[in-house]
Coordinates of C-alpha atoms and ligand atoms in Angstrom, one line a residue:
Chain A
M443 CA 80.4 -91.9 -8.6
T444 CA 79.0 -90.1 -11.7
A445 CA 76.1 -89.0 -9.6
L446 CA 78.5 -87.4 -7.1
L447 CA 80.5 -85.7 -9.9
T448 CA 77.4 -84.2 -11.6
P449 CA 77.4 -81.0 -9.5
V450 CA 81.2 -80.6 -10.0
A451 CA 80.9 -81.0 -13.7
A452 CA 78.0 -78.5 -13.8
L453 CA 80.2 -76.1 -11.8
G454 CA 83.0 -76.6 -14.2
R455 CA 80.8 -76.0 -17.2
G456 CA 79.4 -72.9 -15.5
T457 CA 82.8 -71.5 -14.9
L458 CA 84.0 -72.2 -18.4
S459 CA 81.0 -70.5 -19.9
L460 CA 81.3 -67.6 -17.6
L461 CA 85.0 -67.2 -18.7
A462 CA 83.9 -67.5 -22.3
L463 CA 81.3 -64.8 -21.8
I464 CA 83.8 -62.5 -20.2
G465 CA 86.1 -63.0 -23.2
R466 CA 83.3 -62.3 -25.7
I467 CA 82.2 -59.2 -23.8
T468 CA 85.8 -58.0 -23.7
L469 CA 86.2 -58.5 -27.5
F470 CA 82.9 -56.7 -28.0
A471 CA 84.1 -53.7 -25.9
I472 CA 87.4 -53.6 -27.9
D473 CA 85.4 -53.7 -31.1
T474 CA 83.2 -50.9 -30.0
L475 CA 86.2 -48.7 -29.1
S476 CA 87.8 -49.5 -32.4
H477 CA 84.7 -48.4 -34.3
L478 CA 84.4 -45.3 -32.1
V479 CA 87.7 -43.9 -33.5
R480 CA 87.0 -44.8 -37.1
P481 CA 84.6 -42.8 -39.3
P482 CA 81.8 -42.6 -40.2
F483 CA 80.2 -41.3 -37.1
Y484 CA 76.4 -41.1 -37.0
F485 CA 75.6 -37.8 -35.3
K486 CA 71.9 -38.0 -35.5
E487 CA 71.9 -41.4 -33.8
F488 CA 74.2 -40.0 -31.2
G489 CA 71.8 -37.1 -30.6
H490 CA 68.8 -39.5 -30.2
A491 CA 70.8 -41.7 -27.8
L492 CA 71.9 -38.6 -25.7
L493 CA 68.3 -37.5 -25.4
Y494 CA 67.0 -40.9 -24.5
I495 CA 69.7 -42.2 -22.3
G496 CA 70.8 -38.9 -20.7
Y497 CA 68.0 -36.4 -20.6
L498 CA 65.1 -38.8 -20.1
S499 CA 66.9 -40.5 -17.2
L500 CA 67.0 -37.3 -15.2
P501 CA 63.7 -37.9 -13.3
V502 CA 64.7 -41.5 -12.3
V503 CA 68.1 -40.5 -11.2
G504 CA 66.9 -37.3 -9.5
L505 CA 64.2 -39.1 -7.5
T506 CA 66.6 -41.8 -6.5
A507 CA 69.1 -39.3 -5.2
L508 CA 66.5 -37.2 -3.4
F509 CA 65.2 -40.0 -1.3
T510 CA 68.6 -41.6 -0.8
G511 CA 70.0 -38.3 0.5
G512 CA 67.1 -37.9 2.9
A513 CA 67.3 -41.4 4.3
L514 CA 71.1 -41.1 4.5
A515 CA 70.8 -38.0 6.7
L516 CA 68.4 -39.9 9.1
Q517 CA 70.7 -42.9 9.3
I518 CA 73.8 -41.0 9.9
Y519 CA 72.1 -38.9 12.5
A520 CA 71.0 -42.1 14.3
G521 CA 74.5 -43.5 14.1
G522 CA 76.2 -40.3 15.0
A523 CA 74.0 -39.7 18.0
R524 CA 75.5 -42.8 19.7
F525 CA 78.8 -41.0 20.2
N526 CA 77.5 -37.4 20.2
A527 CA 78.7 -36.8 16.7
E528 CA 75.5 -35.6 15.1
A529 CA 77.4 -32.7 13.6
V530 CA 79.0 -35.0 11.0
V531 CA 75.6 -35.5 9.2
P532 CA 76.2 -32.8 6.4
S533 CA 79.7 -33.9 5.5
I534 CA 79.0 -37.6 5.6
V535 CA 75.9 -37.3 3.6
A536 CA 77.8 -35.3 1.0
I537 CA 80.7 -37.7 1.0
G538 CA 78.5 -40.8 0.9
M539 CA 76.4 -39.3 -1.9
V540 CA 79.2 -38.1 -4.2
R541 CA 81.6 -40.9 -3.7
E542 CA 79.4 -43.9 -3.5
L543 CA 75.6 -43.7 -3.6
G544 CA 75.2 -41.1 -6.3
P545 CA 77.1 -43.1 -9.0
V546 CA 76.1 -46.6 -7.8
L547 CA 72.4 -46.0 -7.4
G548 CA 72.3 -43.8 -10.4
G549 CA 74.1 -46.4 -12.4
L550 CA 71.8 -49.2 -11.2
M551 CA 68.7 -47.2 -12.0
V552 CA 70.0 -46.4 -15.5
A553 CA 70.9 -50.0 -15.9
G554 CA 67.3 -50.9 -15.3
R555 CA 66.0 -48.3 -17.6
V556 CA 68.6 -48.1 -20.4
A557 CA 70.2 -51.5 -20.6
A558 CA 66.8 -53.1 -20.8
S559 CA 65.4 -50.8 -23.5
V560 CA 68.6 -50.9 -25.5
A561 CA 68.7 -54.7 -25.3
A562 CA 65.1 -55.0 -26.3
E563 CA 65.4 -52.5 -29.2
V564 CA 68.6 -54.0 -30.6
G565 CA 67.4 -57.6 -29.9
T566 CA 64.2 -56.9 -31.8
M567 CA 66.2 -55.5 -34.7
K568 CA 68.3 -58.6 -34.6
V569 CA 65.4 -61.1 -34.7
T570 CA 63.5 -59.1 -37.4
E571 CA 66.6 -59.1 -39.6
Q572 CA 66.9 -55.3 -39.3
I573 CA 70.6 -55.7 -38.4
D574 CA 71.2 -57.8 -41.5
A575 CA 69.4 -55.2 -43.5
L576 CA 71.7 -52.5 -42.0
V577 CA 74.7 -54.6 -43.2
T578 CA 73.3 -54.9 -46.7
L579 CA 72.8 -51.2 -46.8
S580 CA 76.5 -50.7 -46.2
T581 CA 76.0 -49.5 -42.6
H582 CA 78.0 -51.2 -39.9
P583 CA 75.7 -52.1 -37.0
M584 CA 78.5 -51.4 -34.5
K585 CA 78.9 -47.9 -35.8
Y586 CA 75.2 -47.2 -36.3
L587 CA 73.8 -48.8 -33.1
T588 CA 76.5 -49.5 -30.6
V589 CA 78.9 -46.6 -30.8
P590 CA 76.3 -43.8 -30.5
R591 CA 74.6 -45.5 -27.5
V592 CA 77.8 -46.3 -25.7
L593 CA 79.3 -42.9 -26.2
A594 CA 76.0 -41.2 -25.2
A595 CA 75.8 -43.2 -22.0
T596 CA 79.5 -42.7 -21.1
L597 CA 79.2 -39.0 -21.5
S598 CA 75.8 -38.5 -20.0
L599 CA 76.1 -40.6 -16.8
P600 CA 78.7 -38.3 -15.2
V601 CA 76.3 -35.4 -15.8
L602 CA 73.4 -37.4 -14.3
V603 CA 75.6 -38.3 -11.4
A604 CA 76.5 -34.7 -10.8
V605 CA 72.9 -33.7 -10.9
G606 CA 72.1 -36.6 -8.6
D607 CA 74.8 -35.5 -6.2
V608 CA 73.3 -32.0 -5.9
I609 CA 69.8 -33.3 -5.5
G610 CA 70.9 -36.0 -2.9
I611 CA 72.7 -33.4 -0.9
M612 CA 69.6 -31.2 -1.1
G613 CA 67.5 -34.2 0.1
G614 CA 69.8 -34.5 3.1
Y615 CA 69.6 -30.8 3.7
V616 CA 65.8 -30.7 3.7
V617 CA 65.7 -33.6 6.2
G618 CA 68.5 -32.1 8.2
V619 CA 66.8 -28.7 8.5
T620 CA 63.2 -29.8 8.9
R621 CA 63.6 -33.0 10.9
L622 CA 66.9 -32.8 12.7
D623 CA 67.0 -29.1 13.6
F624 CA 70.1 -28.2 11.7
N625 CA 70.7 -24.6 10.9
G626 CA 70.5 -24.3 7.1
A627 CA 73.5 -22.1 6.6
V628 CA 75.7 -24.3 8.9
Y629 CA 74.5 -27.4 7.1
L630 CA 75.5 -26.1 3.7
S631 CA 78.9 -24.7 4.9
N632 CA 79.7 -28.0 6.5
T633 CA 78.8 -29.8 3.3
V634 CA 81.0 -27.5 1.1
D635 CA 83.9 -27.3 3.6
F636 CA 84.5 -31.0 3.9
L637 CA 84.0 -32.0 0.3
E638 CA 87.2 -32.4 -1.6
F639 CA 87.8 -32.3 -5.3
W640 CA 88.5 -36.0 -5.6
D641 CA 85.4 -36.9 -3.7
V642 CA 83.4 -35.4 -6.6
A643 CA 85.7 -36.4 -9.4
S644 CA 86.0 -40.0 -8.4
G645 CA 82.2 -40.3 -8.4
L646 CA 82.0 -38.8 -11.9
V647 CA 84.6 -41.2 -13.2
K648 CA 82.6 -44.0 -11.7
G649 CA 79.6 -42.6 -13.5
A650 CA 81.4 -42.7 -16.8
V651 CA 82.5 -46.3 -16.4
F652 CA 79.0 -47.4 -15.3
G653 CA 77.5 -45.6 -18.3
F654 CA 79.9 -47.5 -20.6
I655 CA 78.9 -50.8 -19.0
V656 CA 75.2 -50.1 -19.2
A657 CA 75.1 -49.3 -22.9
L658 CA 77.7 -52.0 -23.8
M659 CA 75.6 -54.7 -22.0
G660 CA 72.4 -53.5 -23.7
C661 CA 74.0 -53.6 -27.1
Y662 CA 75.9 -56.9 -26.5
H663 CA 73.0 -58.8 -25.3
G664 CA 70.7 -57.3 -28.0
M665 CA 73.1 -58.1 -30.8
N666 CA 73.4 -61.7 -29.5
S667 CA 69.8 -62.1 -28.8
G668 CA 68.2 -65.5 -29.5
R669 CA 65.4 -66.0 -32.0
G670 CA 61.9 -64.9 -31.4
A671 CA 60.2 -63.0 -28.6
Q672 CA 61.6 -65.3 -26.0
G673 CA 65.1 -64.6 -27.2
V674 CA 64.6 -60.9 -26.9
G675 CA 63.1 -61.3 -23.4
R676 CA 66.1 -63.3 -22.3
A677 CA 68.5 -60.8 -23.8
T678 CA 66.8 -58.0 -21.9
T679 CA 67.0 -59.8 -18.6
N680 CA 70.6 -60.7 -19.2
A681 CA 71.5 -57.2 -20.1
V682 CA 70.0 -55.8 -16.8
V683 CA 71.5 -58.5 -14.6
S684 CA 75.0 -58.4 -16.1
A685 CA 75.1 -54.6 -16.2
S686 CA 74.1 -54.4 -12.5
V687 CA 76.6 -57.0 -11.4
M688 CA 79.4 -55.4 -13.5
I689 CA 78.5 -52.0 -12.0
L690 CA 78.8 -53.3 -8.5
A691 CA 82.0 -55.3 -9.2
S692 CA 83.7 -52.4 -11.0
N693 CA 82.5 -50.0 -8.3
Y694 CA 84.5 -52.0 -5.7
L695 CA 87.6 -52.1 -8.0
L696 CA 87.4 -48.4 -8.7
T697 CA 86.9 -47.6 -5.0
E698 CA 89.9 -49.7 -4.2
V699 CA 91.9 -47.7 -6.8
F700 CA 90.7 -44.3 -5.6
F701 CA 91.2 -45.4 -2.0
S702 CA 94.8 -46.4 -2.5
A703 CA 95.6 -43.4 -4.7
Chain B
M1414 CA 78.9 -63.4 -62.3
I1415 CA 77.9 -65.0 -59.0
T1416 CA 79.0 -68.6 -58.4
L1417 CA 78.5 -70.8 -55.4
D1418 CA 80.8 -73.8 -55.3
N1419 CA 80.1 -76.7 -52.9
V1420 CA 78.6 -74.5 -50.2
H1421 CA 77.8 -76.2 -46.9
K1422 CA 75.9 -74.6 -43.9
T1423 CA 74.9 -76.4 -40.8
F1424 CA 73.0 -75.1 -37.8
G1425 CA 73.7 -77.4 -34.8
T1426 CA 72.7 -80.8 -36.1
N1427 CA 70.6 -79.3 -38.9
A1428 CA 72.6 -79.6 -42.1
V1429 CA 70.8 -77.1 -44.3
L1430 CA 73.1 -76.7 -47.3
R1431 CA 75.0 -79.8 -48.3
G1432 CA 77.0 -78.8 -51.3
V1433 CA 75.2 -76.1 -53.2
N1434 CA 76.6 -75.4 -56.7
L1435 CA 75.0 -72.5 -58.5
S1436 CA 75.9 -69.8 -60.9
V1437 CA 74.1 -66.7 -62.2
A1438 CA 75.3 -64.8 -65.3
K1439 CA 75.4 -61.0 -65.5
G1440 CA 72.0 -59.6 -66.4
E1441 CA 70.3 -62.9 -65.7
S1442 CA 67.2 -63.4 -63.6
L1443 CA 67.5 -66.6 -61.6
V1444 CA 64.6 -67.8 -59.5
I1445 CA 65.2 -70.2 -56.7
I1446 CA 62.3 -72.5 -55.8
G1447 CA 62.1 -75.2 -53.2
G1448 CA 60.1 -76.4 -50.1
S1449 CA 59.8 -74.3 -47.0
G1450 CA 62.8 -74.6 -44.8
T1451 CA 65.1 -76.0 -47.5
G1452 CA 67.6 -73.2 -47.1
K1453 CA 66.7 -70.7 -49.9
S1454 CA 67.0 -67.7 -47.7
I1455 CA 70.2 -69.0 -46.2
T1456 CA 71.6 -69.4 -49.7
I1457 CA 71.2 -65.8 -50.7
K1458 CA 72.3 -64.6 -47.2
S1459 CA 75.5 -66.5 -47.6
V1460 CA 76.2 -64.6 -50.9
L1461 CA 75.9 -61.4 -49.0
G1462 CA 78.1 -62.6 -46.2
L1463 CA 75.3 -62.4 -43.6
V1464 CA 75.7 -66.2 -43.0
T1465 CA 79.2 -67.8 -43.2
P1466 CA 79.2 -71.3 -44.7
E1467 CA 81.5 -73.9 -43.2
H1468 CA 82.7 -75.1 -46.5
G1469 CA 82.7 -73.9 -50.1
T1470 CA 83.5 -70.8 -52.0
I1471 CA 81.3 -68.0 -53.2
T1472 CA 82.6 -65.6 -55.8
V1473 CA 81.2 -62.5 -57.4
D1474 CA 82.9 -61.4 -60.6
G1475 CA 85.5 -64.1 -59.9
K1476 CA 86.5 -62.6 -56.6
N1477 CA 86.0 -64.5 -53.3
I1478 CA 83.4 -62.6 -51.3
S1479 CA 85.3 -62.9 -48.1
N1480 CA 88.2 -60.9 -49.4
G1481 CA 88.3 -57.2 -50.3
D1482 CA 86.4 -54.1 -49.4
R1483 CA 83.1 -55.0 -47.8
D1484 CA 81.5 -51.6 -48.3
A1485 CA 82.3 -51.4 -52.0
F1486 CA 81.1 -55.0 -52.3
L1487 CA 77.8 -54.4 -50.5
A1488 CA 77.2 -51.1 -52.4
R1489 CA 76.6 -53.2 -55.5
F1490 CA 73.7 -55.2 -53.9
G1491 CA 70.1 -54.6 -53.0
M1492 CA 68.2 -57.0 -50.8
L1493 CA 64.5 -57.5 -50.0
F1494 CA 64.2 -59.5 -46.8
Q1495 CA 61.5 -62.1 -46.4
G1496 CA 60.1 -60.3 -43.5
G1497 CA 60.6 -56.8 -44.9
A1498 CA 63.1 -55.9 -42.2
L1499 CA 62.1 -52.2 -42.2
F1500 CA 63.7 -50.0 -39.6
D1501 CA 60.8 -49.3 -37.3
S1502 CA 62.3 -46.2 -35.8
L1503 CA 62.5 -44.4 -39.2
P1504 CA 59.6 -43.1 -41.4
I1505 CA 58.9 -44.9 -44.6
W1506 CA 60.7 -42.5 -46.9
Q1507 CA 63.9 -42.7 -44.8
N1508 CA 63.7 -46.4 -44.9
V1509 CA 63.6 -46.4 -48.7
A1510 CA 66.2 -43.7 -49.0
F1511 CA 68.4 -45.2 -46.2
R1512 CA 71.4 -45.6 -48.5
L1513 CA 71.0 -42.2 -50.1
L1514 CA 71.1 -40.4 -46.8
R1515 CA 74.5 -41.7 -45.7
G1516 CA 77.7 -43.2 -46.8
S1517 CA 79.2 -43.2 -50.3
L1518 CA 75.9 -42.7 -52.1
K1519 CA 74.8 -39.8 -49.9
R1520 CA 72.9 -37.0 -51.6
P1521 CA 70.9 -34.0 -50.5
K1522 CA 67.9 -34.7 -48.4
D1523 CA 65.3 -33.3 -50.8
E1524 CA 66.7 -35.3 -53.6
A1525 CA 66.8 -38.5 -51.6
R1526 CA 63.2 -38.0 -50.6
E1527 CA 62.1 -37.4 -54.1
I1528 CA 63.8 -40.7 -55.2
A1529 CA 62.1 -42.5 -52.3
I1530 CA 58.7 -41.3 -53.3
E1531 CA 59.4 -42.2 -56.9
K1532 CA 60.4 -45.8 -55.9
L1533 CA 57.3 -46.0 -53.6
R1534 CA 55.2 -45.1 -56.6
R1535 CA 56.9 -47.9 -58.6
V1536 CA 55.8 -50.5 -56.0
G1537 CA 52.3 -49.2 -56.1
L1538 CA 52.4 -47.0 -52.9
K1539 CA 51.0 -43.4 -52.8
P1540 CA 53.3 -40.5 -51.7
D1541 CA 51.3 -40.1 -48.5
V1542 CA 52.8 -43.3 -46.9
A1543 CA 56.2 -41.5 -47.1
D1544 CA 55.9 -40.0 -43.6
R1545 CA 54.2 -42.9 -41.9
F1546 CA 56.1 -45.5 -39.9
P1547 CA 56.5 -49.2 -40.8
A1548 CA 54.2 -50.3 -37.9
E1549 CA 51.3 -48.3 -39.4
L1550 CA 51.4 -50.3 -42.7
S1551 CA 49.9 -53.6 -43.6
G1552 CA 52.2 -56.6 -44.1
G1553 CA 51.9 -56.4 -47.9
M1554 CA 52.6 -52.7 -47.8
Q1555 CA 55.7 -53.3 -45.7
K1556 CA 56.9 -55.9 -48.2
R1557 CA 56.6 -53.3 -51.0
V1558 CA 58.4 -50.7 -49.0
G1559 CA 61.2 -53.3 -48.5
L1560 CA 61.2 -53.8 -52.3
A1561 CA 61.4 -50.0 -52.8
R1562 CA 64.4 -49.9 -50.4
A1563 CA 66.1 -52.7 -52.2
I1564 CA 66.0 -50.9 -55.6
A1565 CA 66.4 -47.3 -54.3
A1566 CA 70.1 -47.0 -55.0
E1567 CA 69.8 -48.9 -58.4
P1568 CA 72.1 -51.7 -57.4
E1569 CA 73.7 -54.0 -60.0
I1570 CA 72.7 -57.2 -58.2
I1571 CA 69.3 -57.6 -56.5
F1572 CA 68.0 -60.3 -54.2
F1573 CA 64.3 -60.7 -53.6
D1574 CA 63.2 -63.0 -50.9
E1575 CA 59.6 -63.9 -51.6
P1576 CA 58.6 -60.5 -53.1
T1577 CA 55.0 -61.4 -53.8
T1578 CA 54.1 -63.4 -50.7
G1579 CA 51.2 -61.7 -48.9
L1580 CA 50.2 -59.6 -51.9
D1581 CA 46.9 -59.6 -53.8
P1582 CA 47.0 -61.1 -57.3
I1583 CA 47.0 -57.7 -59.0
M1584 CA 49.8 -56.3 -56.8
S1585 CA 51.7 -59.5 -57.4
G1586 CA 51.4 -58.8 -61.1
V1587 CA 52.7 -55.3 -60.7
I1588 CA 55.7 -56.5 -58.7
N1589 CA 56.5 -59.3 -61.1
E1590 CA 56.5 -56.8 -63.9
L1591 CA 58.7 -54.4 -61.9
I1592 CA 61.3 -57.1 -61.2
R1593 CA 61.3 -58.0 -64.9
E1594 CA 61.7 -54.3 -65.8
I1595 CA 64.6 -53.9 -63.4
V1596 CA 66.4 -56.8 -65.0
V1597 CA 65.7 -55.8 -68.6
E1598 CA 66.0 -52.0 -68.4
M1599 CA 68.6 -51.6 -65.7
G1600 CA 70.5 -54.7 -66.8
A1601 CA 70.6 -55.8 -63.2
T1602 CA 71.3 -59.4 -62.1
A1603 CA 68.5 -60.8 -59.9
M1604 CA 68.1 -63.7 -57.7
T1605 CA 64.5 -64.2 -56.5
I1606 CA 63.1 -66.7 -54.1
T1607 CA 59.4 -67.5 -54.6
H1608 CA 56.8 -70.1 -54.1
D1609 CA 54.5 -68.6 -56.6
M1610 CA 54.7 -70.4 -59.9
T1611 CA 53.1 -67.5 -61.8
S1612 CA 55.9 -65.3 -60.5
V1613 CA 58.5 -67.9 -61.6
R1614 CA 57.2 -67.8 -65.2
A1615 CA 56.9 -64.0 -65.2
I1616 CA 60.4 -63.2 -63.7
A1617 CA 62.8 -66.1 -64.5
D1618 CA 65.3 -66.5 -67.2
S1619 CA 66.4 -69.6 -65.3
V1620 CA 65.2 -71.7 -62.4
A1621 CA 67.0 -73.6 -59.7
M1622 CA 65.3 -75.9 -57.4
L1623 CA 66.8 -76.5 -54.0
H1624 CA 66.0 -79.7 -52.2
D1625 CA 67.8 -81.7 -49.5
G1626 CA 70.6 -79.2 -49.3
V1627 CA 71.6 -79.3 -53.0
I1628 CA 70.4 -77.9 -56.3
Q1629 CA 68.1 -80.6 -57.5
W1630 CA 67.5 -79.0 -60.9
H1631 CA 68.8 -76.0 -62.7
G1632 CA 67.9 -74.9 -66.2
P1633 CA 66.2 -72.3 -68.3
V1634 CA 62.5 -71.5 -67.5
S1635 CA 61.5 -72.7 -70.9
E1636 CA 62.7 -76.2 -70.1
M1637 CA 61.0 -76.3 -66.7
D1638 CA 57.8 -77.9 -67.8
T1639 CA 59.3 -80.6 -70.0
A1640 CA 62.2 -81.6 -67.6
D1641 CA 61.8 -85.1 -66.4
D1642 CA 63.0 -84.5 -62.8
P1643 CA 60.3 -86.0 -60.6
Y1644 CA 61.1 -83.6 -57.7
L1645 CA 60.7 -80.5 -59.9
Q1646 CA 57.5 -81.9 -61.5
Q1647 CA 56.0 -82.6 -58.1
F1648 CA 56.9 -79.1 -56.9
I1649 CA 55.7 -77.1 -59.8
H1650 CA 52.4 -79.0 -60.0
G1651 CA 52.0 -78.9 -56.2
R1652 CA 51.2 -82.6 -55.9
A1653 CA 51.0 -84.2 -52.5
E1654 CA 52.3 -87.6 -53.9
G1655 CA 55.9 -87.9 -55.2
P1656 CA 59.5 -88.2 -54.0
I1657 CA 59.2 -85.1 -51.7
D1658 CA 57.7 -85.9 -48.3
A1659 CA 54.9 -83.7 -47.2
V1660 CA 56.3 -83.8 -43.7
R1661 CA 59.8 -82.4 -43.4
Ligands
ATP2631 N1 69.8 -68.4 -37.4 C1 69.5 -69.7 -37.5 N2 69.7 -70.6 -36.5 C2 69.3 -71.9 -36.6 N3 68.7 -72.4 -37.7 C3 68.4 -71.6 -38.7 C4 68.8 -70.2 -38.7 N4 68.4 -69.7 -39.8 C5 67.8 -70.7 -40.5 N5 67.8 -71.8 -39.9 C6 67.3 -73.1 -40.3 O1 67.8 -73.3 -41.6 C7 66.8 -73.9 -42.4 C8 66.6 -73.1 -43.7 O2 66.1 -71.8 -43.4 P1 65.7 -70.8 -44.6 O3 65.3 -69.6 -43.9 O4 66.9 -70.7 -45.5 O5 64.5 -71.6 -45.3 P2 63.8 -71.2 -46.6 O6 64.1 -72.2 -47.7 O7 64.0 -69.7 -46.9 O8 62.3 -71.4 -46.2 P3 61.0 -70.5 -46.4 O9 60.5 -70.8 -47.8 O10 60.0 -71.0 -45.4 O11 61.4 -69.1 -46.2 C9 65.6 -74.0 -41.6 O12 65.4 -75.3 -41.2 C10 65.8 -73.1 -40.4 O13 65.3 -73.7 -39.2
MG2632 MG1 63.0 -68.0 -46.7

């Protein structure tokens, strides 16, 4: 009997600890927001975070978008050809990029890059007592470490997404013109004509939410890192995994919201 | 000025502090000794609020440390961490002057840098380390930078967690003298953890020995050698035989 119940008990324990984790992350997010609106604000840290999280993520996000846009054009052409609708390629590439793939893939790439490095950095600070040292030097770790990173990621991801959108569409354009015999001017005018304001805006909003998630997860797992190198390693993994899962889950929820609206 | 009353701290099943009672007067230099892993670092961290005890009260100037303005409270303290805990993203001088570059004690950058270089000199480091990064320094040098950071804002109360560990005998002497100077000249209250008996004699007004989660012995340094506590005697003479097990 007990042997039969073991998996059930494990499932129960897993569920409980997952709920507890969600609770702790929610509290951490609220704490971050409450420190965001209270001085002092560390501008220099914010500047560094903006440079590292935003500017230095440009190549990763740009390359991802370029290849995705190209592949998307080929796929939609292949699909469209089945009912003689090849002409939809430009508009579907544009819509697919700006509404979905730009923010999601950009978010995931940034999750891999930024959540990992933030968690490793903050986690190392935690295990080498640098966070305790901050406290004794009258500097709140949430204000000094978390707020600048979360704010920088939330503000810079929409910009990265916007750049990614343009590059992705260009990727589709290059493939469309060189491989699929589209006329360049027609391709571009189709792209622009069918794109609506909300297509772009919803993608940028998604980007902001994903940026918030990425930096928050990096800081949360870093600050709660276990002891030693192993603890930091685990914190890094957890940060990337949870940021990625949360990006995909919130992407669905946001899409649902924008879809109904 | 600092009192710990019946302080308990447990990590999982490891009951580290089991009723610590300790007091330090203003301007006094207390040295805490005790075996490795007995909870010396945890004791001073609990005074700073970095570790929260399950039981017991800690007061500074009669006020419970868990009440009141944290910033104003912490501004009175300086702390040297056992591992140095330098910020590795910042150059040495900004580590030392961390407090002087932000917050309530903020002052102009040039002035903060000058103070940092002066403090570095006091711990026996040349001005040219100022622009290097912590990872480029040796362990003993990092320790001394940590010490310079702890004293940079001239706090009233200073905690030193093993200030001379990893230093050569001459440098240990310099640091012992420095700590003594800070207490005598600046009138600071100091709590120092050390395993080095030479340091104990050079720094302490009074000595407390932590063993088995409680203060086993507490008294003036002058009485340390004549006290008849077998734990204390075993410890200060470094004997393998005695009431303290070698394997803990
Ligand atoms: N964050 C923590 N989680 C779990 N256990 C801890 C933690 N910090 C300290 N301990 C445990 O508490 C005990 C006391 O640690 P502490 O660092 O105070 O020792 P110490 O007296 O300073 O020793 P040392 O002289 O070696 O520095 C140790 O057994 C240690 O394993
Ligand atoms: Mg210690």
